[in-house]
CSV table of C-alpha atoms in Angstrom, one decimal:
chain,number,residue,atom,x,y,z
N,88,MET,CA,21.3,-16.8,-4.4
N,89,THR,CA,18.5,-14.2,-5.0
N,90,ALA,CA,16.5,-12.9,-2.1
N,91,GLN,CA,13.0,-14.2,-2.0
N,92,PRO,CA,10.4,-11.7,-3.2
N,93,MET,CA,8.7,-9.5,-0.7
N,94,VAL,CA,5.4,-10.1,-2.5
N,95,LYS,CA,4.5,-12.9,-4.9
N,96,ALA,CA,1.2,-13.3,-6.6
N,97,GLU,CA,0.5,-16.5,-8.5
N,98,GLY,CA,-2.7,-16.8,-10.6
N,99,VAL,CA,-4.7,-14.6,-8.2
N,100,HIS,CA,-8.4,-14.4,-9.0
N,101,LYS,CA,-11.1,-12.4,-7.2
N,102,SER,CA,-14.8,-12.1,-8.0
N,103,TYR,CA,-17.8,-10.4,-6.4
N,104,GLY,CA,-20.7,-12.5,-7.6
N,105,ALA,CA,-20.7,-12.4,-11.4
N,106,ALA,CA,-18.1,-9.6,-11.5
N,107,HIS,CA,-14.7,-11.1,-12.2
N,108,ILE,CA,-12.4,-8.3,-10.8
N,109,LEU,CA,-8.9,-10.0,-10.9
N,110,ARG,CA,-8.3,-12.5,-13.6
N,111,GLY,CA,-5.1,-14.3,-12.9
N,112,ILE,CA,-2.5,-11.8,-11.6
N,113,ASP,CA,1.1,-13.0,-11.6
N,114,LEU,CA,3.7,-10.6,-10.3
N,115,GLU,CA,6.7,-10.3,-7.9
N,116,VAL,CA,7.9,-7.4,-5.9
N,117,ALA,CA,11.5,-7.5,-4.7
N,118,PRO,CA,12.6,-6.3,-1.2
N,119,ARG,CA,13.3,-2.5,-1.2
N,120,GLU,CA,11.5,-2.1,-4.5
N,121,VAL,CA,9.0,0.7,-5.3
N,122,PHE,CA,6.3,-1.0,-7.3
N,123,CYS,CA,3.7,1.2,-9.0
N,124,LEU,CA,0.3,0.0,-10.2
N,125,VAL,CA,-1.5,2.2,-12.8
N,126,GLY,CA,-4.6,1.8,-14.8
N,127,PRO,CA,-8.2,3.0,-15.3
N,128,SER,CA,-10.7,3.0,-12.5
N,129,GLY,CA,-12.2,-0.5,-12.0
N,130,SER,CA,-9.2,-2.3,-13.4
N,131,GLY,CA,-8.6,-4.2,-10.1
N,132,LYS,CA,-5.7,-2.3,-8.7
N,133,SER,CA,-7.2,-1.4,-5.3
N,134,THR,CA,-8.8,-4.8,-5.0
N,135,PHE,CA,-5.4,-6.5,-5.6
N,136,LEU,CA,-3.8,-4.2,-2.9
N,137,ARG,CA,-6.5,-5.2,-0.4
N,138,CYS,CA,-5.9,-8.9,-1.2
N,139,ILE,CA,-2.2,-8.5,-0.2
N,140,ASN,CA,-3.2,-7.9,3.4
N,141,HIS,CA,-6.3,-10.2,3.3
N,142,LEU,CA,-8.8,-7.4,3.6
N,143,GLU,CA,-10.3,-9.2,0.6
N,144,ARG,CA,-10.1,-13.0,0.2
N,145,VAL,CA,-8.8,-14.3,-3.1
N,146,ASN,CA,-11.0,-16.9,-4.9
N,147,SER,CA,-8.1,-18.8,-6.3
N,148,GLY,CA,-4.3,-18.5,-6.7
N,149,ARG,CA,-1.7,-17.7,-4.0
N,150,LEU,CA,-0.4,-14.6,-2.5
N,151,SER,CA,2.6,-14.5,-0.2
N,152,VAL,CA,4.5,-11.8,1.7
N,153,ASP,CA,8.1,-12.4,2.6
N,154,GLY,CA,7.7,-16.1,1.9
N,155,GLN,CA,4.5,-16.6,4.0
N,156,LEU,CA,1.2,-17.3,2.4
N,157,VAL,CA,-1.3,-14.5,3.2
N,158,GLY,CA,-4.5,-15.5,4.9
N,159,TYR,CA,-4.0,-19.2,4.5
N,160,LYS,CA,-1.9,-22.2,5.5
N,161,GLN,CA,-1.1,-25.2,3.4
N,162,LYS,CA,-1.5,-28.7,4.6
N,163,GLY,CA,-0.7,-31.3,1.9
N,164,ASP,CA,-2.2,-29.9,-1.2
N,165,LYS,CA,-5.1,-28.1,0.5
N,166,LEU,CA,-5.3,-24.5,1.7
N,167,TYR,CA,-7.0,-23.6,5.0
N,168,GLU,CA,-8.0,-20.1,5.9
N,169,LEU,CA,-6.2,-18.7,9.0
N,170,LYS,CA,-8.0,-17.6,12.1
N,171,ASP,CA,-8.8,-13.9,12.4
N,172,SER,CA,-6.1,-13.6,15.1
N,173,GLU,CA,-3.5,-15.2,12.8
N,174,VAL,CA,-4.5,-12.9,9.9
N,175,ALA,CA,-4.2,-9.9,12.3
N,176,ALA,CA,-0.7,-11.0,13.2
N,177,GLN,CA,0.3,-11.1,9.6
N,178,ARG,CA,-1.2,-7.6,9.0
N,179,ARG,CA,1.1,-6.1,11.6
N,180,ASP,CA,4.0,-6.4,9.1
N,181,ILE,CA,2.0,-4.6,6.3
N,182,GLY,CA,1.3,-0.9,6.5
N,183,MET,CA,-1.6,0.5,4.5
N,184,VAL,CA,-2.4,4.0,3.5
N,185,PHE,CA,-5.8,4.6,2.0
N,186,GLN,CA,-7.2,7.3,-0.3
N,187,ARG,CA,-9.2,8.6,2.7
N,188,PHE,CA,-7.1,9.2,5.8
N,189,ASN,CA,-9.3,7.2,8.3
N,190,LEU,CA,-7.7,9.0,11.3
N,191,PHE,CA,-9.6,8.8,14.6
N,192,PRO,CA,-11.2,12.2,14.8
N,193,HIS,CA,-11.3,12.2,18.7
N,194,MET,CA,-7.5,11.7,18.9
N,195,THR,CA,-4.7,14.1,18.3
N,196,ALA,CA,-2.1,13.4,15.6
N,197,ILE,CA,0.3,12.0,18.1
N,198,GLU,CA,-2.4,9.8,19.7
N,199,ASN,CA,-3.4,8.5,16.3
N,200,VAL,CA,0.2,7.4,15.6
N,201,MET,CA,0.7,5.8,19.1
N,202,GLU,CA,-2.6,3.9,19.1
N,203,ALA,CA,-1.7,0.7,17.2
N,204,PRO,CA,1.7,0.0,18.9
N,205,VAL,CA,0.1,0.4,22.3
N,206,MET,CA,-3.2,-1.5,21.6
N,207,VAL,CA,-1.9,-4.2,19.2
N,208,LYS,CA,1.7,-4.7,20.3
N,209,GLY,CA,1.2,-3.8,23.9
N,210,GLU,CA,4.0,-1.3,23.8
N,211,SER,CA,4.4,1.2,26.7
N,212,LYS,CA,3.0,4.6,26.0
N,213,ALA,CA,6.4,6.2,26.6
N,214,VAL,CA,8.0,4.1,23.9
N,215,ALA,CA,5.1,4.6,21.5
N,216,ARG,CA,5.1,8.4,22.1
N,217,GLU,CA,8.8,8.7,21.5
N,218,ARG,CA,8.5,6.9,18.2
N,219,ALA,CA,5.4,8.9,17.3
N,220,VAL,CA,7.3,12.2,17.9
N,221,ARG,CA,10.1,10.9,15.7
N,222,LEU,CA,7.7,9.8,12.9
N,223,LEU,CA,5.7,13.0,12.9
N,224,ASP,CA,9.0,14.9,12.6
N,225,ARG,CA,10.0,12.7,9.7
N,226,VAL,CA,6.8,13.5,7.8
N,227,GLY,CA,7.3,17.2,8.5
N,228,LEU,CA,4.6,17.6,11.2
N,229,GLY,CA,6.7,17.7,14.3
N,230,GLU,CA,4.9,20.8,15.6
N,231,LYS,CA,1.4,19.4,14.9
N,232,GLY,CA,1.3,16.5,17.3
N,233,GLY,CA,-1.3,18.1,19.6
N,234,ASN,CA,-3.6,18.9,16.7
N,235,TYR,CA,-6.8,17.0,16.0
N,236,PRO,CA,-7.5,15.8,12.4
N,237,SER,CA,-10.1,18.6,12.0
N,238,GLN,CA,-7.4,21.1,12.6
N,239,LEU,CA,-5.2,19.7,9.8
N,240,SER,CA,-5.3,20.0,6.0
N,241,GLY,CA,-6.0,16.9,3.9
N,242,GLY,CA,-2.3,16.7,3.0
N,243,GLN,CA,-1.3,16.9,6.7
N,244,GLN,CA,-3.9,14.3,7.6
N,245,GLN,CA,-2.5,11.9,5.0
N,246,ARG,CA,1.0,12.4,6.3
N,247,VAL,CA,-0.2,11.6,9.8
N,248,ALA,CA,-1.8,8.4,8.3
N,249,ILE,CA,1.6,7.5,6.8
N,250,ALA,CA,3.3,8.1,10.2
N,251,ARG,CA,0.6,5.9,11.8
N,252,ALA,CA,1.3,3.0,9.3
N,253,LEU,CA,5.0,3.3,9.9
N,254,ALA,CA,4.6,3.2,13.7
N,255,MET,CA,4.0,-0.6,13.4
N,256,GLU,CA,7.5,-0.9,11.8
N,257,PRO,CA,6.1,-2.7,8.8
N,258,LYS,CA,8.3,-4.6,6.2
N,259,LEU,CA,5.9,-3.6,3.4
N,260,MET,CA,3.9,-0.4,2.7
N,261,LEU,CA,0.8,-0.4,0.5
N,262,PHE,CA,-0.5,2.9,-0.8
N,263,ASP,CA,-4.0,3.1,-2.4
N,264,GLU,CA,-4.1,6.3,-4.4
N,265,PRO,CA,-2.8,8.3,-1.4
N,266,THR,CA,-3.0,11.7,-3.1
N,267,SER,CA,-6.2,11.4,-5.2
N,268,ALA,CA,-8.4,13.0,-2.5
N,269,LEU,CA,-6.1,15.9,-2.0
N,270,ASP,CA,-6.1,19.5,-3.4
N,271,PRO,CA,-3.4,19.7,-6.1
N,272,GLU,CA,-1.2,22.0,-4.0
N,273,LEU,CA,-1.1,19.5,-1.1
N,274,VAL,CA,0.0,16.5,-3.2
N,275,GLY,CA,3.7,17.4,-3.3
N,276,ASP,CA,4.2,17.2,0.4
N,277,VAL,CA,2.8,13.7,0.6
N,278,LEU,CA,4.8,12.5,-2.4
N,279,ASP,CA,8.0,14.0,-0.8
N,280,VAL,CA,7.3,11.8,2.3
N,281,MET,CA,6.9,8.8,0.0
N,282,ARG,CA,10.1,9.6,-1.9
N,283,ASP,CA,11.9,9.8,1.5
N,284,LEU,CA,10.5,6.4,2.4
N,285,ALA,CA,11.6,4.9,-0.9
N,286,GLU,CA,15.2,6.3,-0.4
N,287,SER,CA,15.3,4.7,3.0
N,288,GLY,CA,14.7,1.2,1.5
N,289,MET,CA,11.1,0.6,2.3
N,290,THR,CA,9.3,-1.9,0.0
N,291,MET,CA,6.3,-0.1,-1.4
N,292,ILE,CA,3.4,-0.9,-3.7
N,293,VAL,CA,1.7,2.2,-4.8
N,294,VAL,CA,-1.6,2.5,-6.7
N,295,THR,CA,-1.3,5.9,-8.2
N,296,HIS,CA,-2.3,8.4,-10.9
N,297,GLU,CA,0.8,10.4,-10.3
N,298,MET,CA,2.8,9.4,-13.4
N,299,GLY,CA,5.7,11.8,-12.5
N,300,PHE,CA,6.2,10.1,-9.2
N,301,ALA,CA,6.0,6.6,-10.9
N,302,ARG,CA,8.6,7.7,-13.5
N,303,GLU,CA,11.0,9.3,-11.0
N,304,VAL,CA,10.7,7.0,-7.9
N,305,GLY,CA,9.3,3.7,-9.2
N,306,ASP,CA,11.6,0.7,-9.9
N,307,ASN,CA,8.8,-1.2,-11.6
N,308,LEU,CA,5.5,-0.2,-13.2
N,309,VAL,CA,2.5,-2.4,-14.0
N,310,PHE,CA,-0.4,-1.3,-16.2
N,311,MET,CA,-3.6,-3.1,-15.3
N,312,ASP,CA,-6.8,-3.1,-17.2
N,313,GLY,CA,-9.8,-5.4,-16.9
N,314,GLY,CA,-8.3,-7.4,-14.0
N,315,VAL,CA,-5.2,-8.4,-15.9
N,316,VAL,CA,-1.6,-7.2,-16.1
N,317,VAL,CA,-1.4,-5.7,-19.6
N,318,GLU,CA,2.2,-4.4,-19.6
N,319,SER,CA,5.0,-4.1,-17.0
N,320,GLY,CA,8.6,-2.9,-16.9
N,321,ASN,CA,10.8,0.0,-16.0
N,322,PRO,CA,8.5,3.0,-15.4
N,323,ARG,CA,10.4,5.2,-17.8
N,324,ASP,CA,10.2,2.6,-20.6
N,325,VAL,CA,6.5,1.9,-20.1
N,326,LEU,CA,5.5,5.5,-19.8
N,327,GLY,CA,7.8,6.8,-22.5
N,328,ASN,CA,7.3,4.0,-25.0
N,329,PRO,CA,4.3,1.8,-24.2
N,330,GLN,CA,4.1,-1.4,-26.3
N,331,HIS,CA,0.4,-2.3,-25.9
N,332,ASP,CA,-2.5,-0.4,-27.5
N,333,ARG,CA,-4.5,-0.4,-24.3
N,334,THR,CA,-1.5,1.1,-22.4
N,335,LYS,CA,-1.1,3.7,-25.2
N,336,ALA,CA,-4.8,4.7,-25.1
N,337,PHE,CA,-4.7,5.1,-21.2
N,338,LEU,CA,-1.5,7.1,-21.1
N,339,SER,CA,-2.7,9.4,-23.9
N,340,LYS,CA,-5.5,10.5,-21.5
N,341,VAL,CA,-3.4,10.9,-18.4
N,342,LEU,CA,0.0,12.2,-19.5
């Protein structure tokens, strides 16, 4: 028996007014898989990521995480939107790291990492602090726990943001171009942390322009354009020998 997918998208559509952003996305992400999404700006990658944790509502189709419908429950053949509190409960299992770090500026690194387990899960500060220390250590910032975001480089802030997402002990991590706002020399440290996460067996969906990372760490790569999946497969195959003209044209610009 095969394990159920960690993420399953079936015919997912998303529009904003007349703009049809996602046009029927079908894909599956297996547990422990590193799944990379690449494509030009405006192709729908980030929107799809935001649909996975119901930051955006899908207009039609179905999205499930670990066998559970996201944002909706089914009764008979009808779907009903979940209450905000139920959506929030689902989100606890999904960590998200954005392009911008979104750290609380008035809190130290360690306080940023402790905040959600204490406020959302009702954990004791002692337990949350112990885990935060461990996670900051893991992302190479053990000595920076007392620093405020303004005292950290962009790459360090992004690594704190990863530690903060991990503090909720998610089963799935979503990364939305986590290195694109960083100076080039800071990118490697963030990718190293993501590599370590991948090796530990975390299921990850990564929207990225870092083709080297996708080739080396990814288990699966999807090229999106115009709101559809154009091509997918083993990252080394897709990047080394793309089959579709649109994929070839995109990769000729970025590789």
